Coordinates of C-alpha atoms and ligand atoms in Angstrom, one line a residue:
X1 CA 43.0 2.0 -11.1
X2 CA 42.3 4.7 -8.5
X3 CA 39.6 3.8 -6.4
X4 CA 36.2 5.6 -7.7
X5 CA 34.5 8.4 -5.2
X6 CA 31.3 7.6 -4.0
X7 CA 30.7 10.8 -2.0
X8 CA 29.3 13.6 -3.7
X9 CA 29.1 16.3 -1.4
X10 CA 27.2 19.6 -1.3
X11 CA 27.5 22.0 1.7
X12 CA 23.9 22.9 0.8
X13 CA 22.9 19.6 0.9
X14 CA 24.5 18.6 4.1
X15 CA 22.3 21.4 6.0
X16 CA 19.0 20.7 4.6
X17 CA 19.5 17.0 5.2
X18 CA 20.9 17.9 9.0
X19 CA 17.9 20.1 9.2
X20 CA 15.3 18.0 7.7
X21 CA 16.5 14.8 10.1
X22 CA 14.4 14.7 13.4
X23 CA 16.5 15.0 16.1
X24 CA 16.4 11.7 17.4
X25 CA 17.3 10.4 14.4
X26 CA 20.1 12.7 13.7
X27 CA 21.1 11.5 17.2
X28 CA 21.4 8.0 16.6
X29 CA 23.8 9.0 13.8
X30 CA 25.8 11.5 15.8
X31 CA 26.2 9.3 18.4
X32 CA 27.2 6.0 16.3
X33 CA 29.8 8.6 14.5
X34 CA 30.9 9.8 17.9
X35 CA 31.8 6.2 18.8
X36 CA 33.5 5.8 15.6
X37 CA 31.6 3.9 13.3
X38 CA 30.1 5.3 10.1
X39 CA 26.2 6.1 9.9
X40 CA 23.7 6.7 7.5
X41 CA 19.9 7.3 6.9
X42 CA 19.2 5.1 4.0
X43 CA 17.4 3.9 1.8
X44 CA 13.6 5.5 1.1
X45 CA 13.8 8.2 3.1
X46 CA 17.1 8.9 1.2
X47 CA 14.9 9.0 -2.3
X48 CA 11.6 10.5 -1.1
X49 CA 14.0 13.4 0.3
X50 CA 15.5 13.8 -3.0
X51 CA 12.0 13.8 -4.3
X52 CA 10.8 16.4 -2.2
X53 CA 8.7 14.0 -0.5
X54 CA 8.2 13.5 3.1
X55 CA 9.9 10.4 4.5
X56 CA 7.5 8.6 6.3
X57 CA 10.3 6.7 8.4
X58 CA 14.1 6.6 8.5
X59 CA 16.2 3.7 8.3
X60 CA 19.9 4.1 9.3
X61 CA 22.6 1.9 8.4
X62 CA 25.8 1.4 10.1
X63 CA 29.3 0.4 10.0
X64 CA 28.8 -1.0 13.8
X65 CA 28.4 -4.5 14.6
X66 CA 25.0 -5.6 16.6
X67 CA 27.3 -5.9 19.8
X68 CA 29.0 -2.5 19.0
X69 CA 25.7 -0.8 18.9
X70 CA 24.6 -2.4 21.9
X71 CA 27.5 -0.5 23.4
X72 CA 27.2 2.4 21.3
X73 CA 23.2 2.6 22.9
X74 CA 23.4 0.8 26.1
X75 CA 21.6 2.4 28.5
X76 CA 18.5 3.2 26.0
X77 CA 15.5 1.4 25.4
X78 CA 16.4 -1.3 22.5
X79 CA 14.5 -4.2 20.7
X80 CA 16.4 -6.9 19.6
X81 CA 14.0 -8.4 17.4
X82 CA 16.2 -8.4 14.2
X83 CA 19.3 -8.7 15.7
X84 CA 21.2 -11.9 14.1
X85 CA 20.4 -10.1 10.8
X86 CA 22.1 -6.8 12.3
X87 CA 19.2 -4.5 13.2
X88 CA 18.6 -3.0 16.3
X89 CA 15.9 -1.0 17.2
X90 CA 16.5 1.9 19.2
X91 CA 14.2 4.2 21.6
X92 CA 14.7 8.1 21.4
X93 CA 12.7 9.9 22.8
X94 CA 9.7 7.7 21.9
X95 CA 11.0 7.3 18.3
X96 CA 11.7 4.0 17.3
X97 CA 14.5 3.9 14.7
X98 CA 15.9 1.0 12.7
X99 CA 19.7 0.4 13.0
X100 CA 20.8 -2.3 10.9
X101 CA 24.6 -3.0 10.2
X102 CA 26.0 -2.9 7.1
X103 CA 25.4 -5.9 5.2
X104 CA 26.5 -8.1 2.2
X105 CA 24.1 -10.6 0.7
X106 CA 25.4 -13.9 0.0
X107 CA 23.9 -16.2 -2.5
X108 CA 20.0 -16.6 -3.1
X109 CA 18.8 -19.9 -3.9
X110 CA 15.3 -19.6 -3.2
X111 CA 14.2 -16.6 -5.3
X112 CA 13.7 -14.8 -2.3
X113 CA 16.3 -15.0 1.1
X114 CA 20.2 -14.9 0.6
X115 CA 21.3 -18.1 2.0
X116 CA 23.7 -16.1 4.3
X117 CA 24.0 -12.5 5.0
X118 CA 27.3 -11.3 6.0
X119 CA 28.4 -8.0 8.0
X120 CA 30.7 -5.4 5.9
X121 CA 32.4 -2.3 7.2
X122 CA 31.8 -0.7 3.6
X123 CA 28.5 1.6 3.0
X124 CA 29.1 0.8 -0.9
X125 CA 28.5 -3.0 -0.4
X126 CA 25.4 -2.5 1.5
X127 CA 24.0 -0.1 -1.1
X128 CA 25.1 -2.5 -4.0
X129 CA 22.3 -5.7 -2.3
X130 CA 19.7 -3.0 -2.5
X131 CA 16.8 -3.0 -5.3
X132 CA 16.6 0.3 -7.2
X133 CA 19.4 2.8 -7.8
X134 CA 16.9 5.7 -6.0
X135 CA 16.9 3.1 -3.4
X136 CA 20.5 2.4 -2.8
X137 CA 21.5 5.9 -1.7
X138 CA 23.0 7.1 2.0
X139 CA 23.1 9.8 3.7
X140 CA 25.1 11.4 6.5
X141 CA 25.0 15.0 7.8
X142 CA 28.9 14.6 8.1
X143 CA 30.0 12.6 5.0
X144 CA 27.3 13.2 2.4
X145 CA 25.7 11.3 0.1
X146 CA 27.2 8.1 -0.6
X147 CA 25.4 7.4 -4.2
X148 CA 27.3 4.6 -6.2
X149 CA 24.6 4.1 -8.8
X150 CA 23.4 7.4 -9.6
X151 CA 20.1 7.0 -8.0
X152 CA 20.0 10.7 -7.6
X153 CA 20.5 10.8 -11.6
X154 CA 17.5 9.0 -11.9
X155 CA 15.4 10.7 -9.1
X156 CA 15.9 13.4 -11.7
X157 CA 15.7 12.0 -14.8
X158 CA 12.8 10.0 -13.0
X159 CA 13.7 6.1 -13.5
X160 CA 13.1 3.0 -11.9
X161 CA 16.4 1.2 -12.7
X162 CA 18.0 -2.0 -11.1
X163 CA 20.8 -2.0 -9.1
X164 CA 23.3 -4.1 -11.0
X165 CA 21.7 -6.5 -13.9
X166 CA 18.2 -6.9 -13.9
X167 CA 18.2 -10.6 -14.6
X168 CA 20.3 -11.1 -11.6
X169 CA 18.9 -9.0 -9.3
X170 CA 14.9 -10.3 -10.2
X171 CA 16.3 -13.8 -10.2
X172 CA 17.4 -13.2 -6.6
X173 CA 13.7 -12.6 -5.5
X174 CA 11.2 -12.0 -7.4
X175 CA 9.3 -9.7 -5.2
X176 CA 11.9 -7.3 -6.5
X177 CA 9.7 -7.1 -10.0
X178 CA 6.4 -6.4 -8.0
X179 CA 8.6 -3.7 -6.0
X180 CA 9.9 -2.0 -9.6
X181 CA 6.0 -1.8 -10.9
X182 CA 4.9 -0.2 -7.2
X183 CA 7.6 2.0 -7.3
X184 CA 6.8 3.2 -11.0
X185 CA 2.9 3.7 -10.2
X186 CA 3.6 5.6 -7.0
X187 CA 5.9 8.3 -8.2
X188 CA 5.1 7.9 -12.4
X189 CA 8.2 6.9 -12.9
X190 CA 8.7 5.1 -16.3
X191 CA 10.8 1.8 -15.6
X192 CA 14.4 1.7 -17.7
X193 CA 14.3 -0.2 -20.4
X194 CA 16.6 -3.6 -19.7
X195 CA 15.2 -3.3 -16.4
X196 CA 11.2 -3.2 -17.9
X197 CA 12.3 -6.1 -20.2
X198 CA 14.3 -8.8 -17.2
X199 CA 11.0 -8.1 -15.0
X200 CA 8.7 -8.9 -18.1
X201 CA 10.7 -11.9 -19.2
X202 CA 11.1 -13.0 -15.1
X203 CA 7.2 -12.7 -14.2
X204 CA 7.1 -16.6 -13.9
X205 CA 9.5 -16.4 -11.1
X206 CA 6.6 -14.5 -9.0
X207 CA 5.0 -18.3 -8.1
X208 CA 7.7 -18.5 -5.9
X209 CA 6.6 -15.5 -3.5
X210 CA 4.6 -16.0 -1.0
X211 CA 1.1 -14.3 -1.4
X212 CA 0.9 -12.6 1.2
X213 CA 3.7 -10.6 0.2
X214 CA 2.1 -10.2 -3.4
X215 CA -0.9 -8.7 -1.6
X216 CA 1.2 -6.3 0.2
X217 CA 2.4 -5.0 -3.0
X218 CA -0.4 -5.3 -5.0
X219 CA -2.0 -2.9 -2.9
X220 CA 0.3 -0.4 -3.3
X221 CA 0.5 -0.7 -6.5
X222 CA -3.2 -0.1 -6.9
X223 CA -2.6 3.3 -4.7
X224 CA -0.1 4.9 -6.8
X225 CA -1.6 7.7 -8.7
X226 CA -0.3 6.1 -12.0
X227 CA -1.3 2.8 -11.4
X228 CA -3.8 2.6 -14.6
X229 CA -0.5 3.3 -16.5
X230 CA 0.9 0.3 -15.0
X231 CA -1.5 -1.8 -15.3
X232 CA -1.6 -1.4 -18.9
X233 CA 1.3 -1.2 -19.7
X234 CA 2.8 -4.5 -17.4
X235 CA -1.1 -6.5 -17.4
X236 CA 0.9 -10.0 -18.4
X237 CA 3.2 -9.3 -15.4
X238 CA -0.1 -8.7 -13.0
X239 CA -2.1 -11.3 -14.7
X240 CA 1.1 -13.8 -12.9
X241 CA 1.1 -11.9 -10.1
X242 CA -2.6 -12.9 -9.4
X243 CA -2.1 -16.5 -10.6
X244 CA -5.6 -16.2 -12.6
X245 CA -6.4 -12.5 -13.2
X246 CA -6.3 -14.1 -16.8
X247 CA -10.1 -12.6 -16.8
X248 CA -9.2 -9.4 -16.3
X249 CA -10.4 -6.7 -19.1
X250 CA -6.9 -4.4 -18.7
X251 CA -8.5 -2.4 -21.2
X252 CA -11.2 -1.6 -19.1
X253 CA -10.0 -1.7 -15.4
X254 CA -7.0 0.0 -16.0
X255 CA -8.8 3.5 -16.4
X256 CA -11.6 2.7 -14.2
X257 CA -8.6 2.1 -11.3
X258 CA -7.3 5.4 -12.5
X259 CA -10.9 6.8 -12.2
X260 CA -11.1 6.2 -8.4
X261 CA -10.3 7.8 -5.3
X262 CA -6.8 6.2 -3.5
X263 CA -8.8 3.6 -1.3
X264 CA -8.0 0.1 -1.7
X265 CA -11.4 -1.8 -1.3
X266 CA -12.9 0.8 -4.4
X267 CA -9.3 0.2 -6.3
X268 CA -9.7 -4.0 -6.1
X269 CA -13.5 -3.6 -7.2
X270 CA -12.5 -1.5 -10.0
X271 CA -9.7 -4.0 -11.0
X272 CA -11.9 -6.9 -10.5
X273 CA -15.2 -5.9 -11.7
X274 CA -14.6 -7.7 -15.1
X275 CA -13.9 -10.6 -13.7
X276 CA -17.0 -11.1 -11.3
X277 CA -17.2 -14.4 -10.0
X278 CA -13.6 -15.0 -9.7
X279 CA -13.2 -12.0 -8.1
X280 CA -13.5 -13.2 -4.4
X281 CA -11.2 -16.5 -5.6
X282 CA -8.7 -13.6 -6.5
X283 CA -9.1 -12.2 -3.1
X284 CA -8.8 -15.0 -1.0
X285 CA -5.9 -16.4 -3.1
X286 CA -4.1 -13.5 -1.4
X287 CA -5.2 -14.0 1.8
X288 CA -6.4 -10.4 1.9
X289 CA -8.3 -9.6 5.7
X290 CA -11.9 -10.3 5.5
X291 CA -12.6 -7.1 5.5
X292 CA -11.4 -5.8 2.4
X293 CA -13.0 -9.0 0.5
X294 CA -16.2 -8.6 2.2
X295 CA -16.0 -4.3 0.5
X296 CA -15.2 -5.6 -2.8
X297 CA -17.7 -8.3 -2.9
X298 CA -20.3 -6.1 -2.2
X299 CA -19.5 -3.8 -4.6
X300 CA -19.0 -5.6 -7.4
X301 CA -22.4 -7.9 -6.2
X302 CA -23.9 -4.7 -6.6
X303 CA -23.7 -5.2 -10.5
X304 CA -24.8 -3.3 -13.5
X305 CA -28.0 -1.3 -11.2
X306 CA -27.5 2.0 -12.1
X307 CA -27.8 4.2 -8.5
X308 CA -30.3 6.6 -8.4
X309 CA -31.2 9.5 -6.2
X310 CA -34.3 7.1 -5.2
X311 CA -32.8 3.9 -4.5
X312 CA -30.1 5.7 -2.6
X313 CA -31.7 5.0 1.2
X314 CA -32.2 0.9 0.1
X315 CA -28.1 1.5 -1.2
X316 CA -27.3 2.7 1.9
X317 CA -29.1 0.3 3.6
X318 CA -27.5 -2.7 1.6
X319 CA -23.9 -1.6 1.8
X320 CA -23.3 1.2 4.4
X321 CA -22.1 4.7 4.4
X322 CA -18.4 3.6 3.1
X323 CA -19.4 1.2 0.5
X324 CA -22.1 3.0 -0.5
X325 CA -19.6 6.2 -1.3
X326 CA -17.7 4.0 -2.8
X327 CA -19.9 2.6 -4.9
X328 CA -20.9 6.1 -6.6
X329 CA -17.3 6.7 -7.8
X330 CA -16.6 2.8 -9.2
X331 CA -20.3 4.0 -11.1
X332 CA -19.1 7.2 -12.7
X333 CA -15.6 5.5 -13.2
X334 CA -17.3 2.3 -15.0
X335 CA -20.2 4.6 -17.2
X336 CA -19.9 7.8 -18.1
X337 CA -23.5 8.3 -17.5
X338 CA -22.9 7.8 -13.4
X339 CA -20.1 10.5 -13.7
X340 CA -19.4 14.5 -13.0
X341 CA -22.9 15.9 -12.3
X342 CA -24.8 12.5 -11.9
X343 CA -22.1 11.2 -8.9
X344 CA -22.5 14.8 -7.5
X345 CA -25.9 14.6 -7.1
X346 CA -25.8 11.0 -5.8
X347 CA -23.0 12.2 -3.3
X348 CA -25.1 15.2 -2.1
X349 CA -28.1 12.9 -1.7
X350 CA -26.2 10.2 0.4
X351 CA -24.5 13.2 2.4
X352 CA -28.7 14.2 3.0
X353 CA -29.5 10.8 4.2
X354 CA -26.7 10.4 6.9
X355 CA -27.0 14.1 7.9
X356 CA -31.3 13.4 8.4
X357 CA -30.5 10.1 9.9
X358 CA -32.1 8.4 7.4
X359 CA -33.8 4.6 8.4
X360 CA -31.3 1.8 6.8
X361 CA -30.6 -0.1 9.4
X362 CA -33.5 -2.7 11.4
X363 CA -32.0 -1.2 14.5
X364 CA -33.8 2.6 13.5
X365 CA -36.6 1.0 12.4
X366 CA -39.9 2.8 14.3
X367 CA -40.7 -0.7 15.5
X368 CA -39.2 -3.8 17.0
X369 CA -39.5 -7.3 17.6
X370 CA -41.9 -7.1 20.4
X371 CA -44.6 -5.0 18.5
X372 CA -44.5 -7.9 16.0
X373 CA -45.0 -10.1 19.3
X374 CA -47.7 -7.9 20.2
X375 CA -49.3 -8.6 16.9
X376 CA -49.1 -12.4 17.3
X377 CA -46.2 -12.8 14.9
X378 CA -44.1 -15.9 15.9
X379 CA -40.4 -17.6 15.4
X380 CA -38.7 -16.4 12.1
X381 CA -41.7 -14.6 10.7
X382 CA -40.7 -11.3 12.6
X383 CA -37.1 -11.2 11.3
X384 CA -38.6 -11.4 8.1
X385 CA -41.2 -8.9 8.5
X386 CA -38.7 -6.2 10.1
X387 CA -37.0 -7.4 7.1
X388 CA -39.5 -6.7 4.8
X389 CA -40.4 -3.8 7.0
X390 CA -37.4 -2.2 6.8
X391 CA -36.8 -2.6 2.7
X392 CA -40.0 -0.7 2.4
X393 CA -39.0 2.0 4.3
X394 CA -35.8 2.6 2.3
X395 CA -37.5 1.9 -0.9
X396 CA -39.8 5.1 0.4
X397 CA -43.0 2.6 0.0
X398 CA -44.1 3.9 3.8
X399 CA -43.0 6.1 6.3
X400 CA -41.0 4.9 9.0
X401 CA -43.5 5.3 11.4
X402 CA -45.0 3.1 14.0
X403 CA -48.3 3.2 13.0
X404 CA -47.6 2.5 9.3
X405 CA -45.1 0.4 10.3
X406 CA -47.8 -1.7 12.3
X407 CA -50.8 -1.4 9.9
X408 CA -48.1 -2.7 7.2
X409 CA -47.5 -5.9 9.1
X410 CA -50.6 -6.8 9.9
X411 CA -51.6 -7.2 6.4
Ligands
LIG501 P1 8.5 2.8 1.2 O1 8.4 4.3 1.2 O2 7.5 2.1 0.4 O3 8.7 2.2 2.6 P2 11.2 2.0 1.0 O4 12.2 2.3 -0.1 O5 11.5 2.5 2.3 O6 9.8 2.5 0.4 P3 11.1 -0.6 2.1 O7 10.4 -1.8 1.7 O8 10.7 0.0 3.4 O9 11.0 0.4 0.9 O10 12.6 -1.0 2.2 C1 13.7 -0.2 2.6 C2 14.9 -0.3 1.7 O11 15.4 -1.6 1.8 C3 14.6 0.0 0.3 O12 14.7 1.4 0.0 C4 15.7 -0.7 -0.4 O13 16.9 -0.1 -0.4 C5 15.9 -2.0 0.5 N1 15.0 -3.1 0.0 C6 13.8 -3.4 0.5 N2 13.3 -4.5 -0.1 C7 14.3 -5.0 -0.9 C8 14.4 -6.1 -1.8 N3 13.4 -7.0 -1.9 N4 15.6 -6.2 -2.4 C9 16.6 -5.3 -2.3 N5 16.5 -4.3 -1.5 C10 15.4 -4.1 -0.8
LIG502 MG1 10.3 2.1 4.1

């Protein structure tokens, strides 16, 4: 049987890509080409090209060996942190670009890592270990696109679709299923049928992946701009992902995610606001930073408390600038009373308070722990008065003014 074509080749195509390429990286592949040795960018910035999207870094893939690259870019600043697995990172003009042979995967036994990865002179059998067909597409100014899956048929047709058979593939590592529903909520595409079924039927695999790497997806799952779609239509498949998300009202959280800005900490309280007390379990589960955990918890803490334009400086006070923001779109997202002209309002007073300089923190309070001294208070009982102090003023009960301030704690 004559050997099939993967090259489809457009003069039209060639230029844009040559254009769109930044120099250094278009560089790196003239210069592994020069030496001999195929090169390609691959991979996403392949797709989000296609897309129309701006790749927001380029991986290239080669026929060179590490040691041939070395040669190939001695002389430039290289990093050889991934070098035993064939990548080589490479300097240009203070761009850092991934090099990474061509590469074979051999056999996965822990749902996760190959056992052993082996070097191949063929672009086809390095696009053929790859995920997604949009995925497992190359591109070189000189040779085209080297597409053996039709990826670029279902960039149009706009499909998530394995590479090879689904059971296989998700079976191989399980992040792969986490990786399909990202994909699918970040650019709305719907996922192909056999594929949608082998990562339904595989989500028990996704105890073997390490949760940190769950988190990482998770996340951006939750910032795709379809990500209520996902949610509802894949909720077993997060409900294992989370190990416990079993509280979760999908019917719910799903348009209430959908009904918030793209920010992570308001996207997890959105999710998770159903499932308040197990929401922080949730959190730390997946080792999320502090940070993030802290955000949601205070959100969700916040509870059923409708805001108001009045209890807006004690909000402020309670949660910050940020959370408090964030907590007037999770409102009109959760009740529809909270939304369209109420959050504007709410916005517009919080935007008043920060541009005034409004009191909410003990810090611009008009007095301080000495002029509690001064008044003979001792020990813990001036914390709690600036404290107490302090709530007043945001709850508009007195002025923030020394005098008040003073008359207040005297009582
Ligand atoms: P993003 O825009 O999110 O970075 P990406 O496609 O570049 O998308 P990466 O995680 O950076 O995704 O991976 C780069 C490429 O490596 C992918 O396009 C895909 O070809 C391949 N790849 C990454 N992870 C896997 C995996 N778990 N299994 C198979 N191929 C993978
Ligand atoms: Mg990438």
């Amino acid at each position: 049987m004559e050997k099939q074509n993967v090259f489809h080749e457009t003069r039209r195509e060639a230029n844009a890509v040559a254009w769109m390429l930044p120099p250094p990286v278009k560089e790196a592949i003239d210069r592994l080409e020069g030496a001999g040795f195929a090169a390609y960018a691959v991979g996403g910035c392949v797709r989000d090209w296609l897309l129309g999207a701006a790749p927001h870094d380029y991986d290239i893939c080669t026929a060179a060996s590490p040691s041939e690259m070395q040669r190939v870019f001695a002389g430039e600043r290289t990093i050889e942190t991934g070098l035993k697995h064939g990548t080589l990172t490479v300097i240009l003009r203070q761009m850092s670009i991934e090099i990474t042979t061509f590469r074979q995967d051999g056999e996965y036994l822990d749902g996760r890592h190959p056992e052993t990865v082996t070097f191949t002179r063929r672009v086809e059998d390095d696009l053929a270990r790859r995920d997604f067909t949009i995925n497992a597409m190359a591109y070189s100014p000189a040779r085209g696109l080297a597409d053996p899956f039709d990826g670029r048929g279902d960039c149009a047709r706009g499909l998530i679709r394995c590479v090879g058979q689904p059971e296989k593939r998700f079976g191989e590592d399980a992040l792969r299923i986490l990786r399909a529903l990202r994909f699918s909520a970040r650019l709305g595409f719907p996922i192909e049928e056999n594929t949608a079924a082998a990562l339904r039927a595989g989500r028990g695999m996704l105890g073997r992946i390490s949760r940190e790497r769950i988190a990482a997806e998770m996340n951006g799952l939750l910032l795709g701009s379809h990500a209520g779609e996902i949610l509802t239509a894949y909720a077993e498949v997060i409900d294992a992902a989370l190990n416990g998300g079993g509280q979760i009202d999908w019917a719910a959280a799903a348009p209430a995610v959908d009904g918030v800005p793209l920010d992570g900490a308001v996207r997890w309280a959105a999710l998770l606001a159903g499932a308040k007390g197990r929401h922080a379990d949730i959190l730390k589960a997946l080792k999320m930073p502090n940070r993030l955990t802290n955000d949601v918890d205070a959100l969700i803490a916040w509870g059923d408390a409708l805001l108001t334009a009045d209890k807006m400086q004690y909000a402020l006070m309670k949660l910050g600038a940020e959370n408090a923001k964030r907590l007037i779109a999770l409102q009109a997202a959760l009740d529809p009373r909270q939304a369209g002209e109420t959050a504007r309002a709410l916005q517009a007073r919080l935007d008043q308070l920060l541009r005034e300089d409004a009191c909410c923190t003990l810090g611009q309070l008009a007095v301080n722990g000495r002029d509690l001294a001064a008044l003979g208070l001792r020990g813990p009982a001036i914390g709690q008065t600036l404290n107490r102090l302090l709530e007043g003023v945001t709850w508009g009960r007195w002025p923030n003014e020394k005098e008040a301030l003073l008359k207040e704690a005297g009582q």
